[in-house]
Every structure is written in structure tokens, then in C-alpha cells.
CSV table of C-alpha atoms in Angstrom, one decimal:
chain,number,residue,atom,x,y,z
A,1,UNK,CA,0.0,0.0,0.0
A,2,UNK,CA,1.3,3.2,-1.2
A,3,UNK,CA,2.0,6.3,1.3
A,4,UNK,CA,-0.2,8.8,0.7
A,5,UNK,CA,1.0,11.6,-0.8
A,6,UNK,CA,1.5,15.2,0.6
A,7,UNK,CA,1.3,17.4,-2.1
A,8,UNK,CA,-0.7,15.8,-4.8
A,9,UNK,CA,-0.6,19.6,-6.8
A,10,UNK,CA,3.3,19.1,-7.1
A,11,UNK,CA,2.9,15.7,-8.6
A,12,UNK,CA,0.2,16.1,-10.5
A,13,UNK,CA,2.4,19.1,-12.1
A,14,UNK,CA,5.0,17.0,-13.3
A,15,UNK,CA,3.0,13.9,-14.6
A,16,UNK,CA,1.3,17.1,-16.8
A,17,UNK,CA,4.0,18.7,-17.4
A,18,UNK,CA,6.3,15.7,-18.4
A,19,UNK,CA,3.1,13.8,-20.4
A,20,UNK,CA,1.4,16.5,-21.7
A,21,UNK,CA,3.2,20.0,-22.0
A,22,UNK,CA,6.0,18.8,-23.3
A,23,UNK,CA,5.6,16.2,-25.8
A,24,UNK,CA,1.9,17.6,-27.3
A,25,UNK,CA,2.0,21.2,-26.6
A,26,UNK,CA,5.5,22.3,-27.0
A,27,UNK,CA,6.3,19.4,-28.9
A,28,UNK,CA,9.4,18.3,-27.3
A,29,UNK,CA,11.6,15.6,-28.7
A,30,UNK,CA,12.0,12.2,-26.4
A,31,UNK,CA,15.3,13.4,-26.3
A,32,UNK,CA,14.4,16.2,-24.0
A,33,UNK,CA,11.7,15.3,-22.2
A,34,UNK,CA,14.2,12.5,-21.3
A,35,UNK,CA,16.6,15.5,-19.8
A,36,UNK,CA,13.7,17.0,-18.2
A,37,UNK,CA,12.7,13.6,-16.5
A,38,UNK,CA,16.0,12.9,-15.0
A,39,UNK,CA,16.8,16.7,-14.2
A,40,UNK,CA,13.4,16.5,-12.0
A,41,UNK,CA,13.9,13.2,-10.4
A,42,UNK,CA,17.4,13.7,-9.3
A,43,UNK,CA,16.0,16.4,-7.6
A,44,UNK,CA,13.4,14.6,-6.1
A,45,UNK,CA,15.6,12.0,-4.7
A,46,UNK,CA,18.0,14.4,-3.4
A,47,UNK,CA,15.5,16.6,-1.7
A,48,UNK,CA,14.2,13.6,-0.2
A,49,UNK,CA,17.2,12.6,1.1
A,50,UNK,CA,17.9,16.2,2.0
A,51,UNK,CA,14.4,16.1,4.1
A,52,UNK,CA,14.8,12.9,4.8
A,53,UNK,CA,11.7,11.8,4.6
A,54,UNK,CA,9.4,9.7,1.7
A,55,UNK,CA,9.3,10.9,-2.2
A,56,UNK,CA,5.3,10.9,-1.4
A,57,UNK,CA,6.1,13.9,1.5
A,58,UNK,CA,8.1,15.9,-0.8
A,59,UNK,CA,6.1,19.2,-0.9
A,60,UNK,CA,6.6,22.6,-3.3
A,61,UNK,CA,7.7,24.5,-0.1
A,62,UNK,CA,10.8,22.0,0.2
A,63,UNK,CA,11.9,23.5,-3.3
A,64,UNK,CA,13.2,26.2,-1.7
A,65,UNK,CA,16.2,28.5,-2.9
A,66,UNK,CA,18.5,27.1,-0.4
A,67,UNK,CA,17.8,23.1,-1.1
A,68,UNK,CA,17.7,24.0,-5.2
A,69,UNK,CA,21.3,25.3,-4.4
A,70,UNK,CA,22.4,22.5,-2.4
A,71,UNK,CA,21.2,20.5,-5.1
A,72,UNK,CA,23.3,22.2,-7.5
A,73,UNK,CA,26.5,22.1,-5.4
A,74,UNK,CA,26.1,18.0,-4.7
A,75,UNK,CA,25.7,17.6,-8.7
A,76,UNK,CA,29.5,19.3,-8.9
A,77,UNK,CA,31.0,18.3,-5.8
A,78,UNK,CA,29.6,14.6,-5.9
A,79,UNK,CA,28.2,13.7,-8.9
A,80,UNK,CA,31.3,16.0,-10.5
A,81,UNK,CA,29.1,17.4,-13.4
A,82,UNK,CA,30.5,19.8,-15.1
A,83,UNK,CA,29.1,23.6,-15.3
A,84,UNK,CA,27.4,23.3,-18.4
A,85,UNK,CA,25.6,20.0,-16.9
A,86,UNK,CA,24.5,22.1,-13.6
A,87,UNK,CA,23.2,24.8,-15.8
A,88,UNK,CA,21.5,22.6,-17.9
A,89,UNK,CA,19.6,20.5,-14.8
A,90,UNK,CA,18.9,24.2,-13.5
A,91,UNK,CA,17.2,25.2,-16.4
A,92,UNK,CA,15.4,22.2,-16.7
A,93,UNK,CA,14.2,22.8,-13.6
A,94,UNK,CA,13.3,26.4,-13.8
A,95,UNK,CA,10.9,25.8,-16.7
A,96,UNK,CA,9.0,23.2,-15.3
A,97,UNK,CA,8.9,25.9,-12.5
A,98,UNK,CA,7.4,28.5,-15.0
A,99,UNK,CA,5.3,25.6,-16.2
A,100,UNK,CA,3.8,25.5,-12.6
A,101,UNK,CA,3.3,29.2,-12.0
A,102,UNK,CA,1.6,29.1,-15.4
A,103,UNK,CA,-0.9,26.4,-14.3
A,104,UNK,CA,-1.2,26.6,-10.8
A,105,UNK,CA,-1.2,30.4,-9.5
A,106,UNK,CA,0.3,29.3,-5.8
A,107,UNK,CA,3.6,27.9,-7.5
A,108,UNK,CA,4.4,31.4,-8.3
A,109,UNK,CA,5.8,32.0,-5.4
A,110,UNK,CA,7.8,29.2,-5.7
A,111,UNK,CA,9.0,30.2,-9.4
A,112,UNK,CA,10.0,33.6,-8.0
A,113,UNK,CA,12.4,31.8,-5.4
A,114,UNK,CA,14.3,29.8,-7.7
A,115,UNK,CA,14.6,32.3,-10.2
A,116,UNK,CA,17.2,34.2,-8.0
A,117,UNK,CA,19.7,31.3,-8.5
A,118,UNK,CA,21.9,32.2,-11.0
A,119,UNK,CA,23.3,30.0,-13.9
A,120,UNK,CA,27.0,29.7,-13.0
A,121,UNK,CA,29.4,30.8,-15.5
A,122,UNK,CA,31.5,28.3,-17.3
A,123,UNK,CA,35.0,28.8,-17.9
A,124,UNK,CA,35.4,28.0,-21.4
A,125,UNK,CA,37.9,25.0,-22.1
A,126,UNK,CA,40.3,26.4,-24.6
A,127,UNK,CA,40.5,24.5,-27.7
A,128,UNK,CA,43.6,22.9,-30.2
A,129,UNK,CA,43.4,22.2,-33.6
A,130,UNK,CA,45.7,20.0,-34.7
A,131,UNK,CA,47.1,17.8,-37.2
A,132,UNK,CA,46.9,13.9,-37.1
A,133,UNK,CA,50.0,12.3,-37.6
A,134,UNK,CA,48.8,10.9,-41.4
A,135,UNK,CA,47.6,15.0,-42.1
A,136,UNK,CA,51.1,16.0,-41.2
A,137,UNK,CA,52.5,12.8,-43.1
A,138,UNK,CA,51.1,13.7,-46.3
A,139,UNK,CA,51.4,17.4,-45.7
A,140,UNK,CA,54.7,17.6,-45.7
A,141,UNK,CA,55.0,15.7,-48.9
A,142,UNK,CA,53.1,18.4,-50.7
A,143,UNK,CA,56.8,20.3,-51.5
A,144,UNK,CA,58.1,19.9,-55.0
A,145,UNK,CA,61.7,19.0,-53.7
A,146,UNK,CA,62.9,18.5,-57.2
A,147,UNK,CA,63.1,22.2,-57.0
A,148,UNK,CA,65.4,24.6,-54.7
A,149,UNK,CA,62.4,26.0,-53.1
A,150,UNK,CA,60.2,22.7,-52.6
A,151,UNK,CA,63.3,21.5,-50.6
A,152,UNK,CA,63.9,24.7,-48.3
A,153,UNK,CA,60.2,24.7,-47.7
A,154,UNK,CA,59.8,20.9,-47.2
A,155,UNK,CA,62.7,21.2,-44.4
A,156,UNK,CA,61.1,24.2,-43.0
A,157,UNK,CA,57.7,22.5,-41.6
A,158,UNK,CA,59.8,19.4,-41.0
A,159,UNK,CA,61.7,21.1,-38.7
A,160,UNK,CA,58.7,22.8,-37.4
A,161,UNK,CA,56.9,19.9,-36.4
A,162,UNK,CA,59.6,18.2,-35.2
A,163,UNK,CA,61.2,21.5,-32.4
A,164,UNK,CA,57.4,22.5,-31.7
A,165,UNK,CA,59.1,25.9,-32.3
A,166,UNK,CA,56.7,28.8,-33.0
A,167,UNK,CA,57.6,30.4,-36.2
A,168,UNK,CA,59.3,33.6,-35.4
A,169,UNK,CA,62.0,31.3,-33.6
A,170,UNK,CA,62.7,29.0,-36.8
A,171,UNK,CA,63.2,32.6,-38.6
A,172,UNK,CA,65.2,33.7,-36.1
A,173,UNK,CA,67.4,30.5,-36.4
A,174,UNK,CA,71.3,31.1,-37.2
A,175,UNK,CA,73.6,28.1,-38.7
A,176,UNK,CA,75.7,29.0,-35.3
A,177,UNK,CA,71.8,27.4,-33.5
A,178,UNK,CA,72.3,24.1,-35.0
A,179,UNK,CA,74.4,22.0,-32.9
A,180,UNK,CA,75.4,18.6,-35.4
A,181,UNK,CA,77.8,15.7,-33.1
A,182,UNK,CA,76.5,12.5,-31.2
A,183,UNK,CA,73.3,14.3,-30.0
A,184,UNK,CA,72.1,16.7,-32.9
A,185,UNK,CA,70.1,20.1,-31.6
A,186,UNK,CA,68.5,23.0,-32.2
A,187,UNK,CA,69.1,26.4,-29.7
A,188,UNK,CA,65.9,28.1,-29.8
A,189,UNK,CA,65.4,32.0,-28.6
A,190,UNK,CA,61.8,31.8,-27.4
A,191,UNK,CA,59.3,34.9,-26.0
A,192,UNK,CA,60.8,36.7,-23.0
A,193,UNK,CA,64.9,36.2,-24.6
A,194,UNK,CA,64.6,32.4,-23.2
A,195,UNK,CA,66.7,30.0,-24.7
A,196,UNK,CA,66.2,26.8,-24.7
A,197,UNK,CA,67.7,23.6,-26.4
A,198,UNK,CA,65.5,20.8,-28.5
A,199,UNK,CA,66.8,17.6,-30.0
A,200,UNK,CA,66.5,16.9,-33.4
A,201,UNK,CA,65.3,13.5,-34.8
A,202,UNK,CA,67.5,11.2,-36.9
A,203,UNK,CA,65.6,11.6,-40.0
A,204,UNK,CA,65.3,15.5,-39.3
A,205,UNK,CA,68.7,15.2,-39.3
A,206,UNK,CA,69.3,13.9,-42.9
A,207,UNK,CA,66.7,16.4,-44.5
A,208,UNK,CA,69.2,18.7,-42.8
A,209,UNK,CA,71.8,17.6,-44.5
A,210,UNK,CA,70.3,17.6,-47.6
A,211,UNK,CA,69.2,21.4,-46.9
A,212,UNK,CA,72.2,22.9,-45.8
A,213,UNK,CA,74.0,21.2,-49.1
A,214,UNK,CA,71.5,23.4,-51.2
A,215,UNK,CA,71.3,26.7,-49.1
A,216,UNK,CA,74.7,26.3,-47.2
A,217,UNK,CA,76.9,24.4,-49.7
A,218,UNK,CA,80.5,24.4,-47.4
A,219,UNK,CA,79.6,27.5,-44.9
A,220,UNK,CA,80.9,27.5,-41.8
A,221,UNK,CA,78.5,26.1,-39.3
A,222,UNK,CA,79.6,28.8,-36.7
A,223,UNK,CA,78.1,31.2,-39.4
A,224,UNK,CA,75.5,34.2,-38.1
A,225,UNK,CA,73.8,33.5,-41.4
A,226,UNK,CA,70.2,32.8,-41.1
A,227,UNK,CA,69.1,29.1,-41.5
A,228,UNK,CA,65.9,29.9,-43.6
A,229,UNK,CA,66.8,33.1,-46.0
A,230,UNK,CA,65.7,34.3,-49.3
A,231,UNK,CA,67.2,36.5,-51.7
A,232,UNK,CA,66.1,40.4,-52.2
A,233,UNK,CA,67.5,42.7,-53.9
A,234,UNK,CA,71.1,40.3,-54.1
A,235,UNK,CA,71.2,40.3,-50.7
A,236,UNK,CA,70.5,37.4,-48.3
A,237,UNK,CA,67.2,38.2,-45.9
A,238,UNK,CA,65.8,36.1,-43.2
A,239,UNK,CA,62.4,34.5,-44.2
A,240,UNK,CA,59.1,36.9,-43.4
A,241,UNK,CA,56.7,35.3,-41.2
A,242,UNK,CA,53.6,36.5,-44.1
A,243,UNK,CA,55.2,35.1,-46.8
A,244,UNK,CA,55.5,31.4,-44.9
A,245,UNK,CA,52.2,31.4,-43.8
A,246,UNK,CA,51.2,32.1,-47.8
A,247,UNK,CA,52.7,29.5,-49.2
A,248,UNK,CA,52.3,26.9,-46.1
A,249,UNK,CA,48.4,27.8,-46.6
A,250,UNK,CA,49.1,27.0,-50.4
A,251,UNK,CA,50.2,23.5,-49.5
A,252,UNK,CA,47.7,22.4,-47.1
A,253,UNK,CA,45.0,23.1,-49.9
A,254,UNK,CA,46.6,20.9,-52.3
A,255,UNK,CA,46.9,18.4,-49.8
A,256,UNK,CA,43.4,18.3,-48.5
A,257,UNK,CA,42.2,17.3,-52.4
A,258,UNK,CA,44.4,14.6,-51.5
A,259,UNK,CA,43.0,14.0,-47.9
A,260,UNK,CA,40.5,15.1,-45.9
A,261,UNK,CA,41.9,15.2,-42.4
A,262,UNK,CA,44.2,18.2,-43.7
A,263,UNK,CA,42.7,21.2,-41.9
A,264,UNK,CA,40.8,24.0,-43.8
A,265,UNK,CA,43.6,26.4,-43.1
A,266,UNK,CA,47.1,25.3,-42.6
A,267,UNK,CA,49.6,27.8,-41.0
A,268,UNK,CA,52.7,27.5,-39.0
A,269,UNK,CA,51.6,26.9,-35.4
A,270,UNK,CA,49.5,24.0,-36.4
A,271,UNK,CA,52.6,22.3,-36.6
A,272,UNK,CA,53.5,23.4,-33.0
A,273,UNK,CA,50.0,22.3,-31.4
A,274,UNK,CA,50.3,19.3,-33.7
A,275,UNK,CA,54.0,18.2,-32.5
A,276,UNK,CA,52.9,18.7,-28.6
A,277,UNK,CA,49.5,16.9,-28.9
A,278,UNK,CA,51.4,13.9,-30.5
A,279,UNK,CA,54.2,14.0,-27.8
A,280,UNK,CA,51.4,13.6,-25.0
A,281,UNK,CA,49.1,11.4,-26.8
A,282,UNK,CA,52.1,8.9,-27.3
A,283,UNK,CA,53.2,9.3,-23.3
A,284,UNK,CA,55.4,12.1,-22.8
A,285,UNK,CA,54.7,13.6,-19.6
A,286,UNK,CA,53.2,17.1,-19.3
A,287,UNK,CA,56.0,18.5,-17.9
A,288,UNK,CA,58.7,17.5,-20.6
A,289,UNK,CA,56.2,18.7,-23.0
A,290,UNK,CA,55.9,22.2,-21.4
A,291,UNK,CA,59.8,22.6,-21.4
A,292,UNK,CA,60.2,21.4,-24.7
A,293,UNK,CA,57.7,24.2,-26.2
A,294,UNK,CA,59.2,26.7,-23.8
A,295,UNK,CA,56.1,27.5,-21.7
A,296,UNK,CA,56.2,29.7,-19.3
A,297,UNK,CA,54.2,27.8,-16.7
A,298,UNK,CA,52.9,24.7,-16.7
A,299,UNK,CA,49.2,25.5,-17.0
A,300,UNK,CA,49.7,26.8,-20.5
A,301,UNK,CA,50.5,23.2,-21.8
A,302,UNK,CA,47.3,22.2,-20.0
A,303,UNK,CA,45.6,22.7,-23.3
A,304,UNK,CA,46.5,19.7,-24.6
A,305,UNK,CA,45.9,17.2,-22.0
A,306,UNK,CA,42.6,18.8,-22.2
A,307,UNK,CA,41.9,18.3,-25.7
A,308,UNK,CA,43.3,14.8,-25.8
A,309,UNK,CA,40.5,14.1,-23.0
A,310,UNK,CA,37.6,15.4,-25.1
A,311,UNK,CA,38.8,13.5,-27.9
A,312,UNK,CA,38.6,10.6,-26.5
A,313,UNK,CA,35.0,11.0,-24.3
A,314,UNK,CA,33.7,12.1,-27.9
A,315,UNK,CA,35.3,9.0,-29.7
A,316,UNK,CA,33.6,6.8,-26.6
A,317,UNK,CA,30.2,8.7,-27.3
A,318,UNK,CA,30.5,8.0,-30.5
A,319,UNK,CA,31.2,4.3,-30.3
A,320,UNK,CA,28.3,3.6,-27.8
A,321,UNK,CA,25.1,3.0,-29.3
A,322,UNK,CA,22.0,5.2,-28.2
A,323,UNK,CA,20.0,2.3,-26.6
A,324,UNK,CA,23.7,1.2,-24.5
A,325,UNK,CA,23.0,1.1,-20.6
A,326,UNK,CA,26.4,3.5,-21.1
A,327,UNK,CA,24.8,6.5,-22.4
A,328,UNK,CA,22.1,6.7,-19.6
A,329,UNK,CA,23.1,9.1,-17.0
A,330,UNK,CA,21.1,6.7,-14.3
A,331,UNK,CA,21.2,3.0,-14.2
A,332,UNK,CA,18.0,1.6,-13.2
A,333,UNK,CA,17.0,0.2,-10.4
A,334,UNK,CA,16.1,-3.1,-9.7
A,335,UNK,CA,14.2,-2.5,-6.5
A,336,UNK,CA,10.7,-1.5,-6.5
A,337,UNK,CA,9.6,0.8,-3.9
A,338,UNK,CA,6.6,3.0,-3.3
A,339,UNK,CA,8.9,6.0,-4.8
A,340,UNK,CA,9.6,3.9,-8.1
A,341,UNK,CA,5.6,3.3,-8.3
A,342,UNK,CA,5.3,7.1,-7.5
A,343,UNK,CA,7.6,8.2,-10.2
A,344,UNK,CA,5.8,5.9,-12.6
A,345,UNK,CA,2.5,7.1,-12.0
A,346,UNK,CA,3.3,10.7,-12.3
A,347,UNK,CA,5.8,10.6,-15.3
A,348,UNK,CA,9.3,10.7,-13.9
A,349,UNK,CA,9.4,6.7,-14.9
């Protein structure tokens, strides 16, 4: 025998609101009225908890500012939703609130409480683009290195990828920054007048090689010429950052007729985000990745572990079908209760 129920005006609310308003009069999709019956009964079940007392003595008056709130705070601290996932539960519940007021004049006053809690702002998780390691594969293949150019502009996002370097410091780059012997580097002058020193890769090594036997056919390595330099007016200049980014855009076109995981606009620090998100993704740890891009602090390089999270909870969503026990935010119960008959009868079931 079921309890009986205290506020029969509350319940009656949400079986109408749930079976009715929403799917015949605004014509909600079972996609939302889903959110809306799980934002409602997770409320229910914490304010009964919170009252401790039945789900059939939950009353309006226990919807109070300061139990909505609480609610709110044991969805982040416990549950650990995110903000956008508190805002959205809030919201859910402020309309049935409005649906209330609407219906039933006395849940105005209700509606007026909870309006006063905010929606909490969310801080915005800063987003990468980057390259997959076949995009930068076939990328760098775009060059025409039968011709002077194609090889000095092949090398160039080679060696991009490979330091991580942003692309003032590979312009800035003398022959005296290239360090050749048992353990081949490059000295990079990054933001601030830091220097810092990044290995170079066997096979970056022998592009190198090939390079300086075009551009810096038996020069003196200790040379202050620049490493990347074009020819104006007969005079040697370094490389302009513009003029890279032109032609580096020029490539990734071509390249994305050729394959379709080549971003829409390829420029040089795409090679830099690129270079660090395949470092982490294939175990370094965060903190060799923030030295080796020259970070300042360590929270800058967060980015990527970031990224590489969302990736993969989006690769996971994508691989679980609809109807998989996974994608519901509640498993269900297997014990029947008067509160499971009560959430059945008025909608929340």
C-alpha cells in the first residue's frame, strides 16, 4: 500500500507537465523530455534525502532556494558534473517551474524563489586544432623537392613539427643554432629572450643535410647567417613570417584534395599544437612537453591534456550506441519501492 502523498498539486504538475506539456503542446523531442525527467527526479531523490523523509512527503515549499542550491552544489562536488551539466539540470528545472506558476497560481511564489539562482558561468575550455600524424604525413609531402624552393620549404615545416618551435624562432634561427655531433640540436630564442635547447630526430637530421648542401653548400656552421633566408634585392634576408604562412596555406589546400583530415587552413603553429598533442598522446609527460615548447608555466600546456580528454570521451560517445546502458546518466533500479511506483504514476518513470 502506497503512502499517501502530501502534495498531490506538485505531482500532478510534473506527470502534466512531463506527459502533456511537453511532448503535445511544445512538442518536445523524447530526447528532451528525457533531460527534463531525469533533471526532476534527481532532484526529487536528493531533496528527499535532503528532508529525509518519503518521495510521497516531498512538498513545493521543500523547493526552496537554499535546497535547489544545495542540489546544485552535490551535482558538482559529488556527482562531479561539469558547469554546463549544472546549468543545464537548472534550467530544466526552472521551466517546469514556470510551467507551474503558469498552471497553478500558488507555485508562483515558488518560481520567483528559484529564479534568484543564478546559472554559474563556465569557464570556457580552450580549444587545439591540430594535425593527425597521417595529415602531417602527407602534408609535408606536398613540396616539389625536385626544385630549390620545394626542398627549403619541405625542411622548413619538417623542422617545425619536429622542435614545436613557433615560427618567429625557426626565422630567427642562425647556422651558429644548429648543434650537429653524437646528440644533434637545435638552440631556440623563445618569448621573453629564453633559450632553450631541443633535439632533433634522426631523419630531421638527414633532411638537414640535404638542406644545408643546397642553401649552405660548405659555410661554416659557426656562421651568423640565417638558417631559412631568401634572396632580395642580391642580398641574403631572413624568411618573413607572411610570406610562410602564404605558401604553407598554399600547400595544405593541395593536400586536403588529397586527404581530408588536412585542416581548412594550414599555417605555422598548427605544426606546433600538432608536435605537442602527439608527444602527449604517445606518453610524454606534461612536464617535458611544457619545457620542450618553452612554456612559461605549466598550465599553459594544459591545453593539450585537455583536448586529448575530449577527444577521446567524444570517440567513446560516439562508439556507444543510443540504446547502451552506457549513455544513460542513471542505471536503473532493480528495487521497487513506493517511490519507483510514485515516479511511474506521475511521469518521472
Amino acid at each position: 500500500k502506497m503512502s499517501k502523498i502530501a502534495d498531490e498539486t506538485l505531482f500532478k504538475l510534473i506527470h502534466d507537465f512531463l506527459l502533456i506539456y511537453l511532448p503535445t503542446q511544445r512538442n518536445s523531442s523524447p530526447n528532451t523530455i528525457r533531460a527534463y525527467k531525469t533533471s526532476l527526479e534527481m532532484l526529487l531523490d536528493f531533496i528527499k534525502e535532503y528532508n529525509q523523509t518519503s518521495l510521497s512527503k516531498v512538498t513545493f515549499r521543500m523547493l526552496d532556494r537554499k535546497a535547489v542550491s544545495a542540489f546544485l552544489t552535490y551535482l558538482e562536488a559529488e556527482k562531479r558534473c561539469c558547469i554546463s551539466t549544472r546549468n543545464h539540470r537548472l534550467k530544466c528545472i526552472k521551466a517546469f517551474l514556470k510551467y507551474a506558476a503558469m498552471v497553478e497560481p500558488s507555485a508562483v511564489i515558488y518560481q520567483a524563489e528559484l529564479s534568484k539562482i543564478p546559472l554559474k558561468k563556465e569557464i570556457a575550455s580552450p580549444s587545439v586544432e591540430y594535425m593527425s600524424e597521417n595529415a602531417v604525413s602527407i602534408l609535408l609531402k606536398e613540396p616539389d623537392t625536385s626544385q630549390k624552393l620545394g626542398i627549403r620549404n619541405q625542411f622548413f615545416m619538417i623542422l617545425a613539427y619536429d622542435t614545436g618551435a613557433r615560427v618567429q624562432e625557426l626565422v630567427d634561427l642562425r647556422l651558429r643554432d644548429i648543434r650537429l655531433g653524437k646528440t644533434p640540436t637545435a638552440i631556440l630564442s623563445g618569448k621573453g629572450g629564453k633559450v632553450r635547447s631541443v633535439p632533433l630526430m634522426k631523419a630531421t637530421v638527414q633532411h638537414l643535410s640535404r638542406y644545408l648542401s643546397v642553401f649552405h653548400h660548405q659555410e661554416n656552421m659557426l656562421s651568423d647567417r640565417p638558417l631559412f633566408y631568401t634572396i632580395r634585392q642580391g642580398e641574403v634576408q631572413p624568411l618573413s613570417c607572411d610570406g610562410i604562412r602564404k605558401w604553407m596555406k598554399q600547400y595544405g589546400l593541395s593536400a586536403k584534395e588529397k586527404c581530408n583530415e588536412i585542416p581548412d587552413n594550414v599555417h605555422p603553429h598548427l605544426f606546433r599544437h600538432s608536435r605537442a598533442m602527439h608527444l602527449y598522446q604517445n606518453g610524454m609527460d606534461l612536464t617535458l612537453v611544457s619545457q620542450w615548447l618553452g612554456h612559461a608555466n605549466l598550465e599553459t600546456t594544459l591545453i593539450y591534456a585537455h583536448a586529448d580528454t575530449e577527444q577521446k570521451r567524444m570517440a567513446i560517445e560516439k562508439a556507444t550506441p543510443k540504446n547502451s546502458p552506457a549513455n544513460n546518466e542513471q542505471l536503473a533500479r532493480y528495487n521497487v519501492d513506493d517511490d519507483e511506483v510514485l515516479k511511474r504514476l506521475y511521469g518521472l518513470k
